[in-house]
């Protein structure tokens, strides 16, 4: 038999997963910013691409949060 989770347990699991998205996006953007600050002109595109990738991860995070909020609402 499958065990059902309570609403509080589902919320705690969702918080753990979404927290990883937040840290991952922040880490990617921090690395891109570090690359921009310490690099020469040839690493400008690399740094900007990491900043863009981090922003995409954070946008995915935002979409998941809004989708989950609408389902709960």
PDB file of C-alpha atoms in Angstrom, residues 2-72:
ATOM      1  CA  UNK A   2       1.166   3.503  -0.757  1.00  0.00           C
ATOM      2  CA  UNK A   3       1.384   5.938   2.105  1.00  0.00           C
ATOM      3  CA  UNK A   4      -0.117   9.384   1.513  1.00  0.00           C
ATOM      4  CA  UNK A   5       1.697  12.516   2.658  1.00  0.00           C
ATOM      5  CA  UNK A   6      -0.011  15.194   4.665  1.00  0.00           C
ATOM      6  CA  UNK A   7      -0.196  18.721   3.284  1.00  0.00           C
ATOM      7  CA  UNK A   8       2.471  19.851   5.763  1.00  0.00           C
ATOM      8  CA  UNK A   9       4.840  17.052   4.692  1.00  0.00           C
ATOM      9  CA  UNK A  10       4.345  17.932   1.025  1.00  0.00           C
ATOM     10  CA  UNK A  11       5.094  21.582   1.802  1.00  0.00           C
ATOM     11  CA  UNK A  12       8.313  20.664   3.647  1.00  0.00           C
ATOM     12  CA  UNK A  13       9.510  18.545   0.717  1.00  0.00           C
ATOM     13  CA  UNK A  14       8.645  21.348  -1.725  1.00  0.00           C
ATOM     14  CA  UNK A  15      10.635  23.822   0.389  1.00  0.00           C
ATOM     15  CA  UNK A  16      13.692  21.531   0.301  1.00  0.00           C
ATOM     16  CA  UNK A  17      13.539  21.133  -3.474  1.00  0.00           C
ATOM     17  CA  UNK A  18      12.924  24.815  -4.215  1.00  0.00           C
ATOM     18  CA  UNK A  19      15.678  25.829  -1.808  1.00  0.00           C
ATOM     19  CA  UNK A  20      18.115  23.840  -3.971  1.00  0.00           C
ATOM     20  CA  UNK A  21      16.938  25.744  -7.067  1.00  0.00           C
ATOM     21  CA  UNK A  22      17.533  29.023  -5.268  1.00  0.00           C
ATOM     22  CA  UNK A  23      21.057  28.084  -4.157  1.00  0.00           C
ATOM     23  CA  UNK A  24      21.909  26.677  -7.581  1.00  0.00           C
ATOM     24  CA  UNK A  25      20.792  29.844  -9.387  1.00  0.00           C
ATOM     25  CA  UNK A  26      22.613  32.073  -6.920  1.00  0.00           C
ATOM     26  CA  UNK A  27      25.783  29.974  -7.174  1.00  0.00           C
ATOM     27  CA  UNK A  28      25.800  30.072 -10.969  1.00  0.00           C
ATOM     28  CA  UNK A  29      25.274  33.832 -10.999  1.00  0.00           C
ATOM     29  CA  UNK A  30      27.967  34.354  -8.353  1.00  0.00           C
ATOM     30  CA  UNK A  31      30.444  32.336 -10.427  1.00  0.00           C
ATOM     31  CA  UNK A  32      29.556  34.372 -13.526  1.00  0.00           C
ATOM     32  CA  UNK A  33      30.035  37.622 -11.620  1.00  0.00           C
ATOM     33  CA  UNK A  34      33.363  36.355 -10.256  1.00  0.00           C
ATOM     34  CA  UNK A  35      34.453  35.461 -13.795  1.00  0.00           C
ATOM     35  CA  UNK A  36      33.522  38.957 -14.997  1.00  0.00           C
ATOM     36  CA  UNK A  37      35.427  40.670 -12.191  1.00  0.00           C
ATOM     37  CA  UNK A  38      38.627  38.610 -12.326  1.00  0.00           C
ATOM     38  CA  UNK A  39      38.809  37.781 -16.033  1.00  0.00           C
ATOM     39  CA  UNK A  40      40.293  39.499 -19.021  1.00  0.00           C
ATOM     40  CA  UNK A  41      38.333  40.614 -22.059  1.00  0.00           C
ATOM     41  CA  UNK A  42      38.218  37.082 -23.548  1.00  0.00           C
ATOM     42  CA  UNK A  43      36.178  35.808 -20.594  1.00  0.00           C
ATOM     43  CA  UNK A  44      33.516  38.505 -20.850  1.00  0.00           C
ATOM     44  CA  UNK A  45      31.186  36.270 -22.872  1.00  0.00           C
ATOM     45  CA  UNK A  46      31.765  33.345 -20.510  1.00  0.00           C
ATOM     46  CA  UNK A  47      30.886  35.447 -17.467  1.00  0.00           C
ATOM     47  CA  UNK A  48      27.777  36.872 -19.100  1.00  0.00           C
ATOM     48  CA  UNK A  49      26.618  33.405 -20.141  1.00  0.00           C
ATOM     49  CA  UNK A  50      26.927  32.176 -16.539  1.00  0.00           C
ATOM     50  CA  UNK A  51      24.968  35.201 -15.329  1.00  0.00           C
ATOM     51  CA  UNK A  52      22.274  34.476 -17.910  1.00  0.00           C
ATOM     52  CA  UNK A  53      22.145  30.776 -16.962  1.00  0.00           C
ATOM     53  CA  UNK A  54      21.736  31.672 -13.296  1.00  0.00           C
ATOM     54  CA  UNK A  55      18.921  34.059 -14.178  1.00  0.00           C
ATOM     55  CA  UNK A  56      17.184  31.297 -16.142  1.00  0.00           C
ATOM     56  CA  UNK A  57      17.412  28.937 -13.160  1.00  0.00           C
ATOM     57  CA  UNK A  58      15.933  31.625 -10.906  1.00  0.00           C
ATOM     58  CA  UNK A  59      13.129  32.256 -13.412  1.00  0.00           C
ATOM     59  CA  UNK A  60      12.326  28.538 -13.400  1.00  0.00           C
ATOM     60  CA  UNK A  61      12.281  28.768  -9.604  1.00  0.00           C
ATOM     61  CA  UNK A  62       9.813  31.654  -9.810  1.00  0.00           C
ATOM     62  CA  UNK A  63       7.525  29.790 -12.232  1.00  0.00           C
ATOM     63  CA  UNK A  64       7.459  26.736  -9.957  1.00  0.00           C
ATOM     64  CA  UNK A  65       6.629  28.888  -6.941  1.00  0.00           C
ATOM     65  CA  UNK A  66       3.797  30.689  -8.775  1.00  0.00           C
ATOM     66  CA  UNK A  67       2.407  27.434 -10.160  1.00  0.00           C
ATOM     67  CA  UNK A  68       2.429  25.815  -6.729  1.00  0.00           C
ATOM     68  CA  UNK A  69       0.877  28.906  -5.139  1.00  0.00           C
ATOM     69  CA  UNK A  70      -1.981  28.869  -7.657  1.00  0.00           C
ATOM     70  CA  UNK A  71      -2.624  25.177  -6.977  1.00  0.00           C
ATOM     71  CA  UNK A  72      -2.769  25.727  -3.232  1.00  0.00           C
TER      72      UNK A  72
END
